[in-house]
């Protein structure tokens, strides 16, 4: 199972997708700062964290198929999706696929954190055919913060394959702007984010027929021990807007 706990039928269950190279465990520290009407479910992707021994997935299509197979446990429950960086793209593609197939599980909201509109995925570094040192150098140019981990050979041995698979998944994703989603889409940009610029996010508005808003929060969202008060309040405000099905 990619979900570590069962859904709560009396709450809005928000499925949380991680950024490239990471796992979703950091969402656990947010739970105590959100309203009791919300239950967070970190999505544990194969090849990292508790599933480090499982094969990595470098295909968006394959990952979405796996996620849909796992969603049966959320039937008859209210759900929302939250994704950070790459996780935002995964969350969008999953929501779009569920909408298109009229799946019984439908998200009531999509929350995007520090994720550029999918058209910007072409800006991601191409690591194809590079040896370890050249791949690390290219990643360091794209995101110098990566070097905090990748400059350590032992850590690079663990995390570089994860980053390579995730970047391949994102770069080869066959994004389609249609059909648009029918749920509200709320986007958040961190003021200290050096990779995703604010002007890369407004175009998310074109991907839903429902309401859209773009807010700015201080810092880098996924590096914080917990969401800031303004971010927490925005997430909490999702739940009362929708009645239980």
Tab-separated table of C-alpha atoms in Angstrom:
chain	number	residue	atom	x	y	z
A	1	UNK	CA	0.000	0.000	0.000
A	2	UNK	CA	1.186	3.501	-0.851
A	3	UNK	CA	-0.956	4.872	1.979
A	4	UNK	CA	0.080	4.142	5.567
A	5	UNK	CA	-3.351	4.530	7.160
A	6	UNK	CA	-6.983	4.020	6.186
A	7	UNK	CA	-9.172	6.972	5.195
A	8	UNK	CA	-11.363	8.692	7.742
A	9	UNK	CA	-14.978	8.671	6.492
A	10	UNK	CA	-15.825	11.689	8.661
A	11	UNK	CA	-13.055	13.986	7.416
A	12	UNK	CA	-11.632	15.449	4.224
A	13	UNK	CA	-8.792	13.061	3.378
A	14	UNK	CA	-5.972	14.952	1.666
A	15	UNK	CA	-3.509	12.786	-0.271
A	16	UNK	CA	-0.046	14.391	-0.178
A	17	UNK	CA	2.492	13.867	-2.965
A	18	UNK	CA	6.231	14.589	-2.509
A	19	UNK	CA	8.725	16.705	-4.420
A	20	UNK	CA	11.319	15.174	-6.766
A	21	UNK	CA	13.938	13.176	-4.901
A	22	UNK	CA	11.984	13.229	-1.658
A	23	UNK	CA	9.444	11.197	0.221
A	24	UNK	CA	6.182	12.342	1.726
A	25	UNK	CA	7.026	11.752	5.389
A	26	UNK	CA	7.580	15.469	5.967
A	27	UNK	CA	3.825	16.002	5.624
A	28	UNK	CA	3.338	14.111	8.902
A	29	UNK	CA	4.628	17.080	10.889
A	30	UNK	CA	1.883	19.254	9.389
A	31	UNK	CA	-0.984	17.153	10.754
A	32	UNK	CA	-1.099	18.693	14.211
A	33	UNK	CA	-1.282	22.206	12.738
A	34	UNK	CA	-4.349	21.639	10.580
A	35	UNK	CA	-8.002	21.580	11.523
A	36	UNK	CA	-9.471	18.379	12.953
A	37	UNK	CA	-11.762	18.141	9.930
A	38	UNK	CA	-8.731	17.260	7.748
A	39	UNK	CA	-6.787	13.996	7.655
A	40	UNK	CA	-3.461	14.007	5.804
A	41	UNK	CA	-2.270	10.913	3.925
A	42	UNK	CA	1.379	11.070	2.765
A	43	UNK	CA	1.730	9.061	-0.459
A	44	UNK	CA	4.770	6.775	-0.222
A	45	UNK	CA	6.140	6.350	-3.732
A	46	UNK	CA	8.185	3.253	-4.612
A	47	UNK	CA	11.971	3.431	-4.390
A	48	UNK	CA	12.260	5.792	-1.425
A	49	UNK	CA	11.541	6.005	2.287
A	50	UNK	CA	9.784	2.911	3.614
A	51	UNK	CA	9.678	1.497	0.067
A	52	UNK	CA	13.355	2.050	-0.731
A	53	UNK	CA	13.708	-1.594	-1.806
A	54	UNK	CA	10.987	-1.337	-4.448
A	55	UNK	CA	11.842	-0.404	-8.051
A	56	UNK	CA	11.691	3.283	-8.892
A	57	UNK	CA	9.030	4.424	-11.346
A	58	UNK	CA	10.108	6.779	-14.131
A	59	UNK	CA	6.826	6.770	-16.076
A	60	UNK	CA	3.931	9.059	-15.151
A	61	UNK	CA	1.478	6.724	-16.874
A	62	UNK	CA	2.654	3.737	-14.858
A	63	UNK	CA	2.605	5.689	-11.600
A	64	UNK	CA	-0.940	6.968	-12.189
A	65	UNK	CA	-2.126	3.430	-12.934
A	66	UNK	CA	-0.591	2.223	-9.680
A	67	UNK	CA	-2.154	5.071	-7.703
A	68	UNK	CA	-5.618	4.480	-9.163
A	69	UNK	CA	-5.371	0.797	-8.238
A	70	UNK	CA	-4.645	1.853	-4.650
A	71	UNK	CA	-7.554	4.313	-4.404
A	72	UNK	CA	-10.291	1.744	-3.855
A	73	UNK	CA	-9.887	2.130	-0.112
A	74	UNK	CA	-11.016	5.787	-0.480
A	75	UNK	CA	-14.372	4.949	-2.090
A	76	UNK	CA	-17.260	6.712	-0.368
A	77	UNK	CA	-14.818	9.103	1.337
A	78	UNK	CA	-14.133	12.763	0.699
A	79	UNK	CA	-10.681	13.365	-0.772
A	80	UNK	CA	-8.462	16.229	-1.838
A	81	UNK	CA	-4.978	16.232	-3.387
A	82	UNK	CA	-1.945	18.216	-2.275
A	83	UNK	CA	1.351	18.148	-4.163
A	84	UNK	CA	4.674	19.900	-3.767
A	85	UNK	CA	6.801	20.556	-6.864
A	86	UNK	CA	6.785	17.263	-8.820
A	87	UNK	CA	4.032	16.129	-6.476
A	88	UNK	CA	1.810	18.891	-7.825
A	89	UNK	CA	2.154	17.495	-11.335
A	90	UNK	CA	1.411	13.959	-10.134
A	91	UNK	CA	-1.634	15.212	-8.228
A	92	UNK	CA	-2.932	17.081	-11.291
A	93	UNK	CA	-2.462	14.125	-13.634
A	94	UNK	CA	-4.178	11.794	-11.177
A	95	UNK	CA	-7.105	14.195	-10.752
A	96	UNK	CA	-7.442	14.604	-14.512
A	97	UNK	CA	-7.411	10.850	-15.069
A	98	UNK	CA	-10.021	10.286	-12.367
A	99	UNK	CA	-12.244	12.990	-13.884
A	100	UNK	CA	-11.898	11.570	-17.392
A	101	UNK	CA	-12.704	8.009	-16.358
A	102	UNK	CA	-15.606	9.017	-14.055
A	103	UNK	CA	-13.888	7.114	-11.270
A	104	UNK	CA	-15.906	6.842	-8.041
A	105	UNK	CA	-13.108	8.667	-6.183
A	106	UNK	CA	-13.098	12.337	-7.190
A	107	UNK	CA	-10.986	15.073	-5.545
A	108	UNK	CA	-12.853	18.012	-4.054
A	109	UNK	CA	-9.798	20.251	-4.352
A	110	UNK	CA	-6.263	20.335	-5.729
A	111	UNK	CA	-3.623	22.198	-3.718
A	112	UNK	CA	-0.370	22.978	-5.546
A	113	UNK	CA	2.752	24.029	-3.621
A	114	UNK	CA	5.808	25.421	-5.411
A	115	UNK	CA	4.971	23.739	-8.711
A	116	UNK	CA	5.264	25.558	-12.005
A	117	UNK	CA	2.616	25.138	-14.678
A	118	UNK	CA	3.409	21.825	-16.449
A	119	UNK	CA	4.607	23.587	-19.605
A	120	UNK	CA	7.731	24.533	-17.651
A	121	UNK	CA	8.821	20.916	-17.191
A	122	UNK	CA	11.104	21.391	-20.209
A	123	UNK	CA	13.284	23.540	-17.922
A	124	UNK	CA	14.249	20.494	-15.884
A	125	UNK	CA	17.803	19.179	-16.359
A	126	UNK	CA	18.313	16.217	-18.662
A	127	UNK	CA	20.542	13.649	-16.942
A	128	UNK	CA	20.351	11.038	-19.705
A	129	UNK	CA	23.658	9.307	-20.377
A	130	UNK	CA	25.600	11.256	-17.751
A	131	UNK	CA	27.972	9.609	-15.321
A	132	UNK	CA	27.594	10.307	-11.618
A	133	UNK	CA	29.866	13.341	-11.426
A	134	UNK	CA	28.431	15.060	-14.482
A	135	UNK	CA	24.883	14.356	-13.274
A	136	UNK	CA	25.689	15.847	-9.871
A	137	UNK	CA	27.262	18.898	-11.518
A	138	UNK	CA	24.215	19.481	-13.707
A	139	UNK	CA	21.856	19.118	-10.763
A	140	UNK	CA	24.025	21.495	-8.740
A	141	UNK	CA	23.722	24.109	-11.463
A	142	UNK	CA	19.954	23.689	-11.563
A	143	UNK	CA	19.510	23.604	-7.793
A	144	UNK	CA	22.622	24.316	-5.682
A	145	UNK	CA	20.812	23.038	-2.587
A	146	UNK	CA	21.069	19.515	-4.037
A	147	UNK	CA	24.797	19.589	-3.387
A	148	UNK	CA	24.173	19.529	0.365
A	149	UNK	CA	23.302	15.873	-0.131
A	150	UNK	CA	24.873	14.866	-3.435
A	151	UNK	CA	28.371	16.057	-2.522
A	152	UNK	CA	28.483	13.114	-0.120
A	153	UNK	CA	29.291	9.998	-2.226
A	154	UNK	CA	27.367	7.644	0.068
A	155	UNK	CA	24.255	9.815	0.027
A	156	UNK	CA	24.614	10.410	-3.713
A	157	UNK	CA	24.516	6.651	-4.254
A	158	UNK	CA	21.083	6.603	-2.594
A	159	UNK	CA	19.483	9.827	-3.786
A	160	UNK	CA	20.869	10.335	-7.289
A	161	UNK	CA	18.944	7.365	-8.783
A	162	UNK	CA	15.750	8.694	-7.186
A	163	UNK	CA	16.291	12.145	-8.684
A	164	UNK	CA	17.135	10.661	-12.069
A	165	UNK	CA	13.934	8.598	-12.112
A	166	UNK	CA	11.798	11.509	-10.941
A	167	UNK	CA	13.223	13.944	-13.483
A	168	UNK	CA	12.756	11.382	-16.250
A	169	UNK	CA	9.125	10.928	-15.165
A	170	UNK	CA	8.531	14.681	-15.282
A	171	UNK	CA	10.359	15.389	-18.534
A	172	UNK	CA	8.656	12.542	-20.423
A	173	UNK	CA	5.197	13.183	-19.005
A	174	UNK	CA	2.735	13.612	-21.887
A	175	UNK	CA	0.883	16.538	-20.329
A	176	UNK	CA	-2.475	17.462	-21.842
A	177	UNK	CA	-4.218	20.709	-20.918
A	178	UNK	CA	-7.621	19.221	-21.768
A	179	UNK	CA	-9.881	18.192	-20.236
A	180	UNK	CA	-9.619	20.715	-17.434
A	181	UNK	CA	-10.429	19.791	-13.850
A	182	UNK	CA	-13.823	20.498	-12.300
A	183	UNK	CA	-12.552	21.093	-8.762
A	184	UNK	CA	-11.058	24.227	-7.172
A	185	UNK	CA	-7.312	24.603	-7.670
A	186	UNK	CA	-5.343	26.523	-5.062
A	187	UNK	CA	-1.671	27.303	-5.655
A	188	UNK	CA	1.003	28.519	-3.256
A	189	UNK	CA	4.357	30.065	-4.055
A	190	UNK	CA	7.154	30.330	-1.504
A	191	UNK	CA	8.996	33.650	-1.502
A	192	UNK	CA	12.401	31.952	-1.092
A	193	UNK	CA	11.869	29.398	-3.862
A	194	UNK	CA	14.777	29.816	-6.283
A	195	UNK	CA	13.570	27.211	-8.797
A	196	UNK	CA	9.886	27.994	-9.294
A	197	UNK	CA	9.333	31.676	-9.967
A	198	UNK	CA	6.013	33.284	-9.142
A	199	UNK	CA	5.261	33.984	-12.814
A	200	UNK	CA	5.440	30.239	-13.561
A	201	UNK	CA	2.286	29.560	-11.538
A	202	UNK	CA	-0.644	31.795	-12.657
A	203	UNK	CA	-1.247	29.643	-15.756
A	204	UNK	CA	-2.563	26.881	-13.492
A	205	UNK	CA	-5.813	28.871	-13.637
A	206	UNK	CA	-6.405	27.582	-17.171
A	207	UNK	CA	-6.473	23.974	-15.965
A	208	UNK	CA	-9.709	24.102	-13.983
A	209	UNK	CA	-13.252	25.196	-14.707
A	210	UNK	CA	-13.775	25.845	-11.006
A	211	UNK	CA	-12.241	28.530	-8.811
A	212	UNK	CA	-8.526	29.312	-8.739
A	213	UNK	CA	-6.351	31.298	-6.398
A	214	UNK	CA	-2.616	31.874	-6.121
A	215	UNK	CA	-1.201	32.905	-2.761
A	216	UNK	CA	2.326	33.668	-1.599
A	217	UNK	CA	3.776	32.391	1.667
A	218	UNK	CA	7.095	33.198	3.284
A	219	UNK	CA	10.057	30.850	2.867
A	220	UNK	CA	10.226	27.507	1.098
A	221	UNK	CA	7.106	25.528	1.893
A	222	UNK	CA	8.470	21.987	2.006
A	223	UNK	CA	11.584	22.856	4.052
A	224	UNK	CA	9.563	24.179	6.958
A	225	UNK	CA	8.973	22.092	10.077
A	226	UNK	CA	5.319	22.912	9.640
A	227	UNK	CA	3.194	25.117	7.415
A	228	UNK	CA	3.055	28.770	8.327
A	229	UNK	CA	-0.170	30.052	9.862
A	230	UNK	CA	-1.365	31.689	6.632
A	231	UNK	CA	-0.805	28.491	4.680
A	232	UNK	CA	-2.442	26.345	7.370
A	233	UNK	CA	-5.480	28.609	7.478
A	234	UNK	CA	-5.897	28.385	3.713
A	235	UNK	CA	-5.720	24.574	3.734
A	236	UNK	CA	-8.079	24.346	6.681
A	237	UNK	CA	-10.614	26.549	4.909
A	238	UNK	CA	-11.048	23.895	2.198
A	239	UNK	CA	-12.961	21.485	4.382
A	240	UNK	CA	-16.006	23.527	5.483
A	241	UNK	CA	-16.711	24.561	1.881
A	242	UNK	CA	-17.844	21.083	0.890
A	243	UNK	CA	-20.559	18.949	2.351
A	244	UNK	CA	-19.998	15.265	2.911
A	245	UNK	CA	-21.169	13.153	0.018
